[in-house]
Coordinates of C-alpha atoms in Angstrom, one line a residue:
Chain R
M1 CA -15.7 -22.6 3.8
T2 CA -19.4 -22.2 4.8
A3 CA -21.7 -19.4 4.0
E4 CA -21.2 -18.0 7.5
V5 CA -17.5 -17.7 7.3
V6 CA -16.1 -14.6 5.4
P7 CA -13.2 -15.7 3.2
T8 CA -10.0 -13.7 3.9
A9 CA -7.3 -12.4 1.6
A10 CA -3.9 -10.6 1.5
A11 CA -2.3 -8.6 -1.3
L12 CA 1.4 -8.7 -1.9
V13 CA 2.6 -5.9 -4.0
I14 CA 6.1 -6.4 -5.4
G15 CA 8.0 -3.4 -6.7
N16 CA 11.0 -1.2 -6.0
E17 CA 9.3 1.5 -8.1
I18 CA 6.5 1.8 -5.5
L19 CA 8.8 1.8 -2.4
S20 CA 11.0 4.5 -4.1
G21 CA 7.9 6.6 -4.8
K22 CA 8.3 6.6 -8.5
V23 CA 4.9 5.0 -9.0
Q24 CA 1.6 5.2 -7.0
D25 CA 0.3 1.7 -6.4
T26 CA -3.3 1.5 -7.5
N27 CA -3.5 -2.3 -8.0
S28 CA -4.2 -3.0 -4.4
R29 CA -7.1 -0.6 -4.4
D30 CA -8.6 -2.1 -7.5
L31 CA -8.3 -5.5 -5.9
A32 CA -9.8 -4.2 -2.6
L33 CA -12.9 -3.0 -4.5
L34 CA -13.3 -6.3 -6.3
L35 CA -12.9 -8.4 -3.1
R36 CA -15.4 -6.2 -1.3
K37 CA -17.9 -6.8 -4.1
L38 CA -17.2 -10.6 -3.8
G39 CA -17.7 -10.7 -0.1
V40 CA -14.0 -11.5 0.6
R41 CA -12.3 -9.6 3.5
L42 CA -8.9 -8.1 2.5
E43 CA -7.0 -8.2 5.7
Q44 CA -3.5 -7.0 4.7
V45 CA -1.6 -5.3 1.9
L46 CA 2.2 -5.7 2.0
V47 CA 4.5 -3.9 -0.4
I48 CA 8.1 -5.3 -0.6
P49 CA 11.1 -5.0 -3.0
D50 CA 11.9 -7.2 -6.0
D51 CA 13.8 -9.6 -3.8
R52 CA 13.3 -13.3 -4.4
A53 CA 14.0 -14.4 -0.8
R54 CA 11.7 -11.8 0.7
I55 CA 8.9 -12.5 -1.8
A56 CA 9.2 -16.3 -1.1
A57 CA 9.1 -15.8 2.7
A58 CA 6.1 -13.4 2.4
V59 CA 4.2 -15.8 0.1
A60 CA 4.9 -18.8 2.3
H61 CA 3.6 -16.9 5.3
L62 CA 0.5 -15.3 3.7
A63 CA -0.6 -18.4 1.8
K64 CA -0.8 -20.2 5.2
S65 CA -2.6 -17.3 7.0
Y66 CA -5.3 -16.3 4.5
D67 CA -7.8 -18.0 2.2
W68 CA -6.5 -16.1 -0.8
V69 CA -3.3 -14.4 -1.7
F70 CA -2.8 -12.0 -4.7
T71 CA 0.7 -11.0 -5.8
S72 CA 1.1 -8.0 -8.1
G73 CA 4.3 -7.3 -10.1
G74 CA 7.6 -9.0 -10.8
V75 CA 6.3 -11.0 -13.6
G76 CA 8.1 -10.7 -16.9
P77 CA 11.3 -11.4 -18.8
T78 CA 13.9 -9.3 -17.1
H79 CA 16.3 -9.8 -14.2
D80 CA 14.1 -7.9 -11.7
D81 CA 11.1 -10.3 -12.4
V82 CA 11.5 -12.9 -9.8
T83 CA 8.0 -13.5 -8.5
I84 CA 7.4 -16.8 -10.3
E85 CA 10.6 -18.3 -8.9
A86 CA 9.8 -16.9 -5.5
V87 CA 6.2 -18.3 -5.5
A88 CA 7.7 -21.7 -6.6
E89 CA 10.1 -21.6 -3.7
A90 CA 7.4 -20.6 -1.2
F91 CA 5.4 -23.8 -2.3
G92 CA 8.5 -26.0 -2.3
V93 CA 8.4 -26.7 -6.1
R94 CA 10.5 -25.8 -9.1
A95 CA 9.7 -23.1 -11.7
V96 CA 9.1 -24.9 -15.0
T97 CA 8.2 -23.9 -18.5
D98 CA 4.5 -24.4 -19.3
E99 CA 4.4 -25.7 -22.9
E100 CA 1.0 -24.3 -23.7
T101 CA 2.0 -20.8 -22.7
A102 CA 5.3 -21.2 -24.5
Q103 CA 3.3 -22.0 -27.7
L104 CA 1.1 -18.9 -27.2
I105 CA 4.3 -16.8 -26.9
R106 CA 5.9 -18.3 -29.9
R107 CA 2.8 -17.8 -32.0
H108 CA 2.5 -14.2 -30.7
Y109 CA 6.1 -13.1 -31.3
G110 CA 6.8 -15.4 -34.4
A111 CA 10.4 -15.1 -35.7
R112 CA 11.1 -12.2 -33.2
C113 CA 10.6 -14.6 -30.2
T114 CA 13.6 -14.6 -27.8
E115 CA 14.6 -16.5 -24.7
G116 CA 13.5 -13.4 -22.8
H117 CA 10.0 -13.7 -24.2
L118 CA 9.9 -17.4 -23.3
R119 CA 10.7 -16.6 -19.7
M120 CA 7.0 -15.5 -19.5
A121 CA 6.0 -19.2 -19.8
L122 CA 7.6 -20.0 -16.5
V123 CA 5.2 -21.3 -13.8
P124 CA 5.6 -22.9 -10.4
E125 CA 5.3 -26.7 -11.1
G126 CA 1.8 -27.8 -10.5
A127 CA 0.3 -24.3 -10.9
A128 CA -3.2 -24.0 -12.4
L129 CA -3.4 -21.8 -15.5
E130 CA -6.7 -19.9 -15.2
T131 CA -8.6 -18.4 -18.2
T132 CA -12.0 -17.0 -18.9
E133 CA -13.9 -16.4 -22.1
S134 CA -12.8 -12.8 -22.1
V135 CA -9.3 -13.3 -20.7
R136 CA -7.6 -16.0 -22.8
W137 CA -4.0 -15.4 -21.8
P138 CA -3.4 -17.8 -18.8
T139 CA -3.3 -16.4 -15.3
V140 CA -1.0 -18.3 -12.9
R141 CA -2.6 -19.6 -9.7
M142 CA -0.5 -21.7 -7.3
G143 CA -2.9 -23.2 -4.7
N144 CA -4.6 -20.2 -3.1
T145 CA -2.1 -17.7 -4.6
F146 CA -2.8 -15.8 -7.7
V147 CA 0.3 -14.4 -9.5
L148 CA -0.9 -11.1 -11.2
P149 CA 1.1 -8.7 -13.3
G150 CA 2.1 -5.2 -12.0
I151 CA 1.1 -3.1 -15.1
P152 CA -2.2 -1.6 -13.9
E153 CA -4.1 -2.1 -17.2
V154 CA -3.2 -5.8 -17.3
F155 CA -3.8 -6.2 -13.6
R156 CA -7.3 -4.8 -13.9
M157 CA -8.0 -7.1 -16.9
K158 CA -7.0 -10.1 -14.8
L159 CA -9.5 -9.3 -12.1
A160 CA -12.1 -10.9 -14.2
V161 CA -10.3 -14.2 -13.8
V162 CA -10.1 -13.6 -10.0
E163 CA -13.8 -13.0 -9.9
H164 CA -14.4 -16.2 -11.9
V165 CA -12.3 -18.4 -9.7
V166 CA -13.0 -16.9 -6.2
G167 CA -16.7 -16.5 -6.9
R168 CA -19.3 -14.4 -5.1
H169 CA -19.8 -14.8 -1.4
R170 CA -22.2 -13.0 0.9
P171 CA -21.6 -9.3 0.0
F172 CA -20.8 -6.6 2.5
V173 CA -23.4 -4.0 3.1
S174 CA -22.1 -0.4 3.6
H175 CA -24.1 2.7 4.6
A176 CA -22.6 6.2 5.2
V177 CA -23.7 9.3 7.0
Y178 CA -22.1 12.7 6.5
T179 CA -22.3 15.4 9.2
K180 CA -20.8 18.8 10.1
M181 CA -20.1 17.7 13.7
D182 CA -16.5 16.9 14.6
E183 CA -15.2 13.7 16.0
G184 CA -14.7 15.0 19.5
D185 CA -18.4 15.7 19.7
L186 CA -19.4 12.6 17.9
K187 CA -17.4 10.2 20.2
P188 CA -20.1 9.5 22.8
L189 CA -22.8 9.0 20.1
L190 CA -20.5 6.6 18.3
D191 CA -19.5 4.8 21.4
A192 CA -23.2 4.1 22.1
V193 CA -23.8 2.7 18.6
V194 CA -20.6 0.5 18.8
A195 CA -21.7 -0.9 22.2
A196 CA -25.2 -1.7 20.9
H197 CA -24.1 -3.1 17.6
P198 CA -20.9 -5.0 18.0
E199 CA -21.5 -6.9 14.7
V200 CA -21.4 -3.6 12.7
D201 CA -18.1 -2.1 11.8
V202 CA -18.4 1.6 12.5
G203 CA -15.9 4.0 10.9
S204 CA -15.3 7.7 11.5
Y205 CA -13.4 9.8 8.9
P206 CA -12.8 13.5 9.3
T207 CA -12.1 15.6 6.2
W208 CA -10.1 18.8 6.1
T209 CA -10.9 19.7 2.6
D210 CA -14.6 19.0 1.8
P211 CA -16.6 22.0 2.7
R212 CA -19.9 20.0 2.6
F213 CA -19.2 18.0 5.8
R214 CA -16.7 17.5 8.6
T215 CA -17.0 13.8 9.4
K216 CA -18.1 10.8 7.3
L217 CA -19.4 7.9 9.4
T218 CA -19.6 4.4 7.8
F219 CA -21.6 1.4 9.0
D220 CA -20.5 -1.9 7.4
G221 CA -21.5 -5.5 8.0
L222 CA -22.9 -8.6 6.5
E223 CA -26.5 -8.2 7.9
E224 CA -28.3 -5.4 6.1
S225 CA -30.8 -5.2 9.0
A226 CA -28.1 -4.7 11.6
V227 CA -26.3 -2.1 9.5
V228 CA -29.5 -0.1 9.0
A229 CA -30.4 -0.4 12.7
A230 CA -26.9 0.9 13.7
K231 CA -27.2 3.8 11.3
E232 CA -30.7 4.6 12.4
R233 CA -29.7 4.6 16.0
F234 CA -26.8 6.9 15.2
L235 CA -29.1 9.3 13.2
A236 CA -31.6 9.3 16.1
S237 CA -28.9 10.4 18.5
L238 CA -27.8 13.4 16.5
P239 CA -28.8 16.8 18.1
A240 CA -32.1 18.1 16.6
G241 CA -31.6 20.2 13.5
E242 CA -28.0 19.0 13.0
P243 CA -27.5 18.9 9.2
Q244 CA -26.7 15.4 7.8
W245 CA -27.2 13.3 4.8
T246 CA -26.9 9.6 4.1
D247 CA -25.8 7.2 1.4
P248 CA -27.8 5.2 0.6
Chain I
M1 CA 24.7 5.0 11.6
T2 CA 27.7 5.9 9.5
A3 CA 27.6 7.7 6.1
E4 CA 28.1 4.4 4.4
V5 CA 25.1 2.7 5.8
V6 CA 21.7 3.6 4.3
P7 CA 19.1 4.0 7.0
T8 CA 16.0 1.8 6.5
A9 CA 12.3 2.5 7.1
A10 CA 8.9 0.8 7.1
A11 CA 5.5 2.4 6.8
L12 CA 2.5 1.0 8.7
V13 CA -0.8 2.2 7.2
I14 CA -3.7 1.7 9.5
G15 CA -7.2 1.8 8.1
N16 CA -10.2 -0.3 7.3
E17 CA -11.2 2.3 4.8
I18 CA -8.2 1.4 2.7
L19 CA -8.6 -2.3 2.9
S20 CA -12.2 -2.0 1.9
G21 CA -11.3 0.1 -1.1
K22 CA -13.2 3.1 0.0
V23 CA -10.1 5.3 0.0
Q24 CA -6.9 5.2 -2.1
D25 CA -3.9 5.4 0.2
T26 CA -1.6 8.2 -0.9
N27 CA 0.3 8.7 2.4
S28 CA 2.7 5.9 1.8
R29 CA 3.7 7.4 -1.5
D30 CA 4.2 10.9 -0.1
L31 CA 6.4 9.3 2.6
A32 CA 8.3 7.2 0.0
L33 CA 9.1 10.4 -2.0
L34 CA 10.3 12.2 1.1
L35 CA 12.4 9.3 2.3
R36 CA 14.0 8.9 -1.1
K37 CA 15.0 12.6 -1.0
L38 CA 16.4 12.1 2.5
G39 CA 18.5 9.0 1.5
V40 CA 16.4 6.6 3.6
R41 CA 15.5 3.3 2.1
L42 CA 11.8 2.4 2.5
E43 CA 11.8 -1.4 2.6
Q44 CA 8.2 -2.2 3.4
V45 CA 4.7 -0.8 3.4
L46 CA 2.1 -2.7 5.4
V47 CA -1.6 -1.9 5.4
I48 CA -3.7 -3.4 8.3
P49 CA -7.1 -2.9 9.9
D50 CA -7.9 -0.6 12.9
D51 CA -7.2 -3.5 15.3
R52 CA -5.2 -2.7 18.4
A53 CA -3.6 -6.2 18.8
R54 CA -2.5 -6.3 15.2
I55 CA -1.1 -2.8 15.2
A56 CA 0.8 -3.5 18.4
A57 CA 2.3 -6.7 17.0
A58 CA 3.2 -5.0 13.7
V59 CA 4.8 -2.0 15.4
A60 CA 6.8 -4.2 17.8
H61 CA 8.2 -6.2 14.9
L62 CA 8.9 -3.3 12.5
A63 CA 10.5 -1.1 15.2
K64 CA 13.0 -3.8 15.8
S65 CA 13.6 -4.5 12.1
Y66 CA 14.1 -1.0 10.7
D67 CA 15.8 2.2 11.6
W68 CA 12.6 4.2 11.3
V69 CA 8.9 3.3 11.4
F70 CA 6.1 5.6 10.3
T71 CA 2.5 4.8 11.2
S72 CA -0.4 6.5 9.4
G73 CA -4.0 6.7 10.7
G74 CA -5.9 5.6 13.7
V75 CA -5.1 8.8 15.6
G76 CA -8.1 10.8 16.9
P77 CA -10.9 10.8 19.4
T78 CA -13.2 7.9 18.2
H79 CA -13.5 4.2 19.1
D80 CA -11.7 3.2 15.9
D81 CA -8.6 5.3 16.8
V82 CA -6.4 2.8 18.6
T83 CA -2.9 3.5 17.2
I84 CA -1.6 5.4 20.3
E85 CA -2.6 2.6 22.7
A86 CA -1.2 0.0 20.3
V87 CA 2.1 1.8 19.9
A88 CA 2.3 2.1 23.7
E89 CA 1.6 -1.6 24.0
A90 CA 4.3 -2.4 21.4
F91 CA 6.9 -0.5 23.5
G92 CA 5.6 -1.9 26.8
V93 CA 4.4 1.4 28.2
R94 CA 1.1 3.0 29.2
A95 CA -0.8 5.6 27.1
V96 CA -0.9 8.8 29.2
T97 CA -2.3 12.3 28.7
D98 CA 0.4 14.8 27.7
E99 CA -0.5 17.9 29.7
E100 CA 1.0 20.3 27.2
T101 CA -1.0 18.9 24.4
A102 CA -4.1 18.8 26.6
Q103 CA -3.6 22.6 27.2
L104 CA -3.3 23.2 23.5
I105 CA -6.6 21.3 22.9
R106 CA -8.4 23.1 25.7
R107 CA -7.2 26.5 24.3
H108 CA -8.3 25.5 20.8
Y109 CA -11.8 24.2 21.6
G110 CA -12.5 26.5 24.6
A111 CA -15.9 25.8 26.2
R112 CA -16.7 23.3 23.5
C113 CA -13.9 21.0 24.6
T114 CA -15.1 17.4 25.3
E115 CA -13.5 14.3 26.7
G116 CA -13.4 13.2 23.1
H117 CA -11.2 16.1 22.0
L118 CA -8.9 15.5 25.0
R119 CA -8.3 11.9 23.8
M120 CA -6.1 13.5 21.2
A121 CA -3.6 14.4 24.0
L122 CA -2.9 10.7 24.7
V123 CA 0.7 9.6 24.0
P124 CA 2.7 6.5 24.8
E125 CA 4.5 7.2 28.1
G126 CA 8.0 8.5 27.4
A127 CA 7.2 9.6 23.8
A128 CA 9.0 12.7 22.3
L129 CA 6.7 15.4 21.1
E130 CA 8.3 16.8 18.0
T131 CA 7.7 20.3 16.6
T132 CA 9.2 22.6 14.0
E133 CA 8.9 26.3 13.5
S134 CA 6.2 25.7 10.8
V135 CA 4.5 22.7 12.5
R136 CA 3.7 23.7 16.0
W137 CA 1.2 21.0 16.9
P138 CA 3.2 18.2 18.5
T139 CA 4.0 15.1 16.5
V140 CA 4.3 11.9 18.5
R141 CA 7.5 9.9 18.2
M142 CA 8.1 6.9 20.4
G143 CA 11.7 5.8 20.0
N144 CA 12.2 5.2 16.2
T145 CA 8.4 5.2 15.6
F146 CA 6.6 8.3 14.3
V147 CA 2.8 8.3 14.8
L148 CA 1.3 10.2 12.0
P149 CA -2.3 11.0 11.2
G150 CA -4.3 9.4 8.4
I151 CA -5.9 12.6 6.8
P152 CA -3.7 13.1 3.8
E153 CA -3.4 16.9 4.1
V154 CA -2.3 16.6 7.8
F155 CA 0.0 13.7 7.0
R156 CA 1.7 15.8 4.3
M157 CA 2.1 18.7 6.7
K158 CA 3.7 16.5 9.3
L159 CA 6.4 15.3 6.8
A160 CA 8.3 18.6 7.5
V161 CA 8.7 17.3 11.1
V162 CA 9.9 13.9 9.8
E163 CA 12.5 15.6 7.6
H164 CA 13.6 17.8 10.5
V165 CA 14.2 14.8 12.9
V166 CA 15.4 12.1 10.4
G167 CA 17.7 14.6 8.6
R168 CA 19.4 14.3 5.2
H169 CA 21.6 11.3 4.5
R170 CA 23.4 10.6 1.3
P171 CA 20.8 11.0 -1.4
F172 CA 19.9 8.3 -4.0
V173 CA 20.8 9.1 -7.6
S174 CA 18.3 8.0 -10.2
H175 CA 18.6 8.0 -14.0
A176 CA 16.1 6.8 -16.5
V177 CA 16.1 5.7 -20.2
Y178 CA 13.0 5.3 -22.3
T179 CA 13.0 3.0 -25.4
K180 CA 10.6 1.5 -27.9
M181 CA 12.2 -2.0 -27.4
D182 CA 10.3 -4.6 -25.5
E183 CA 11.5 -6.4 -22.4
G184 CA 12.0 -9.7 -24.2
D185 CA 14.5 -8.0 -26.5
L186 CA 16.1 -5.9 -23.7
K187 CA 16.7 -8.8 -21.4
P188 CA 20.3 -9.8 -22.6
L189 CA 21.3 -6.1 -22.7
L190 CA 20.0 -5.6 -19.1
D191 CA 21.6 -8.8 -17.9
A192 CA 25.0 -7.5 -19.1
V193 CA 24.6 -4.2 -17.3
V194 CA 23.4 -5.9 -14.0
A195 CA 26.4 -8.3 -14.1
A196 CA 28.8 -5.4 -14.7
H197 CA 27.3 -3.1 -12.1
P198 CA 26.0 -5.0 -9.2
E199 CA 26.0 -1.8 -7.1
V200 CA 23.4 -0.2 -9.3
D201 CA 19.7 -1.1 -9.0
V202 CA 18.4 -1.6 -12.6
G203 CA 14.6 -1.5 -13.0
S204 CA 12.6 -2.3 -16.2
Y205 CA 9.0 -1.1 -16.5
P206 CA 6.9 -1.8 -19.6
T207 CA 4.0 0.5 -20.4
W208 CA 0.8 -0.5 -22.2
T209 CA -0.6 3.0 -22.5
D210 CA 2.1 5.5 -23.3
P211 CA 2.6 5.8 -27.1
R212 CA 6.0 7.4 -26.7
F213 CA 7.9 4.4 -25.4
R214 CA 7.5 0.7 -24.6
T215 CA 9.9 0.3 -21.7
K216 CA 11.3 2.6 -19.1
L217 CA 14.7 1.5 -17.6
T218 CA 15.8 3.0 -14.3
F219 CA 19.4 3.1 -12.9
D220 CA 19.5 3.9 -9.1
G221 CA 22.3 4.0 -6.6
L222 CA 24.3 6.0 -4.2
E223 CA 27.3 6.6 -6.4
E224 CA 26.5 9.0 -9.3
S225 CA 29.5 7.8 -11.3
A226 CA 28.4 4.1 -11.0
V227 CA 24.8 5.0 -12.0
V228 CA 26.0 7.0 -15.0
A229 CA 28.4 4.2 -16.0
A230 CA 25.6 1.6 -15.9
K231 CA 23.3 3.9 -17.9
E232 CA 26.0 4.6 -20.5
R233 CA 26.9 0.9 -20.8
F234 CA 23.2 0.2 -21.5
L235 CA 22.9 3.0 -24.0
A236 CA 26.0 1.8 -25.9
S237 CA 24.5 -1.7 -26.1
L238 CA 21.3 -0.6 -27.8
P239 CA 21.0 -1.4 -31.6
A240 CA 22.2 1.5 -33.8
G241 CA 19.4 3.8 -34.7
E242 CA 17.1 2.5 -31.9
P243 CA 15.2 5.6 -30.7
Q244 CA 15.6 6.4 -27.0
W245 CA 15.7 9.3 -24.6
T246 CA 17.1 9.8 -21.1
D247 CA 16.2 11.6 -17.9
P248 CA 18.3 13.4 -16.9

């Protein structure tokens, strides 16, 4: 991976509770925000049920297709927690008990420790167990695939480990312009910017609810000078007197 | 599709703004809640960038694999709105202007109408244009694939059209139990219920933040009697005096 190549990532969210609408997934957005900060391009989010065969097939495919894969959910002691076994299957290894994690669990639960609790020490054979100074409980990483828990508070806590292991790459630069013009009128202006700045990702997002503006335009890229040039070109093309504001 | 077979669905969310973390996707959850009510099983949510080739490949695959497909986003006049062309490509047809929609657009914008606005009249050739009494603006459906807009307020409005066309199937029944026991201790109790009631989908969700309970158990299925029996079996297996409450 050279400095010129943007690392890519996929998120695999595992959970019947999300597909049935019982729970709003927020983990993939928290991950998206972190990856953006790290300069890693999140190229896909896939939400599937707690189904071992489907998880294994998805992990096998994603781990080959992207630099990093992050699973969320299906980690725990109960029958519906099948992610560890599925990741093991995807990598063609067994799920085995990690003795160090088992010790941590025995120490934590003491006399109350059950076979159920000890299931949380299962890891794909050969997995790395990542820790940081602040996050001491081991985080399972099998090759390029992080196995993260579904509980949002715990997922967020583990992102510090992701940041530590993945590291910071060249960050994305993002500028925004807000205008009261609608997309139909903006189209020729945007087409001109897109044609002149193919290296800048130009986004156009209408709002139906914010009274302050009608369309938000975003200019994203790796080269700050190119992003700024595209934004300035767009601003210069707006009709005189058209209200707009920018961020930054 | 007989009454015994549960129709299946996939959601395809199109949007760089979601993958970059700028926006939290809520459309797939609103869709999930509706499909649950209609008795349709949402089996996958896939979020991908505004990339015509990727959208086309995803639609072609999903439309063959599920009874219904719902795309969200990438519909509009600007350069990053490529969903209509991609859906057309997936179905092997051209994108053409629908004259009736073009008339609606011309009437709406009057003298201000631009080529950009008229791009919103593009449809895959042969698409059905669905309307209801309350949602008069046409909603594009190509075979089993609904093309829905990304703006959450408009997406939600269009769900009335989805409900109208998809119709109500046998609804899912869902019961929940809340307990202060942890998953490690619950595991043997849940394993017994899962073994006795393979037709009921039993879910176990720990919380780290709600002081009222430690684990939420869900019992979902098509047969109310089976769901209730599984829940009752679980309740009867809880240690005497263990606090719990149920919903319903």
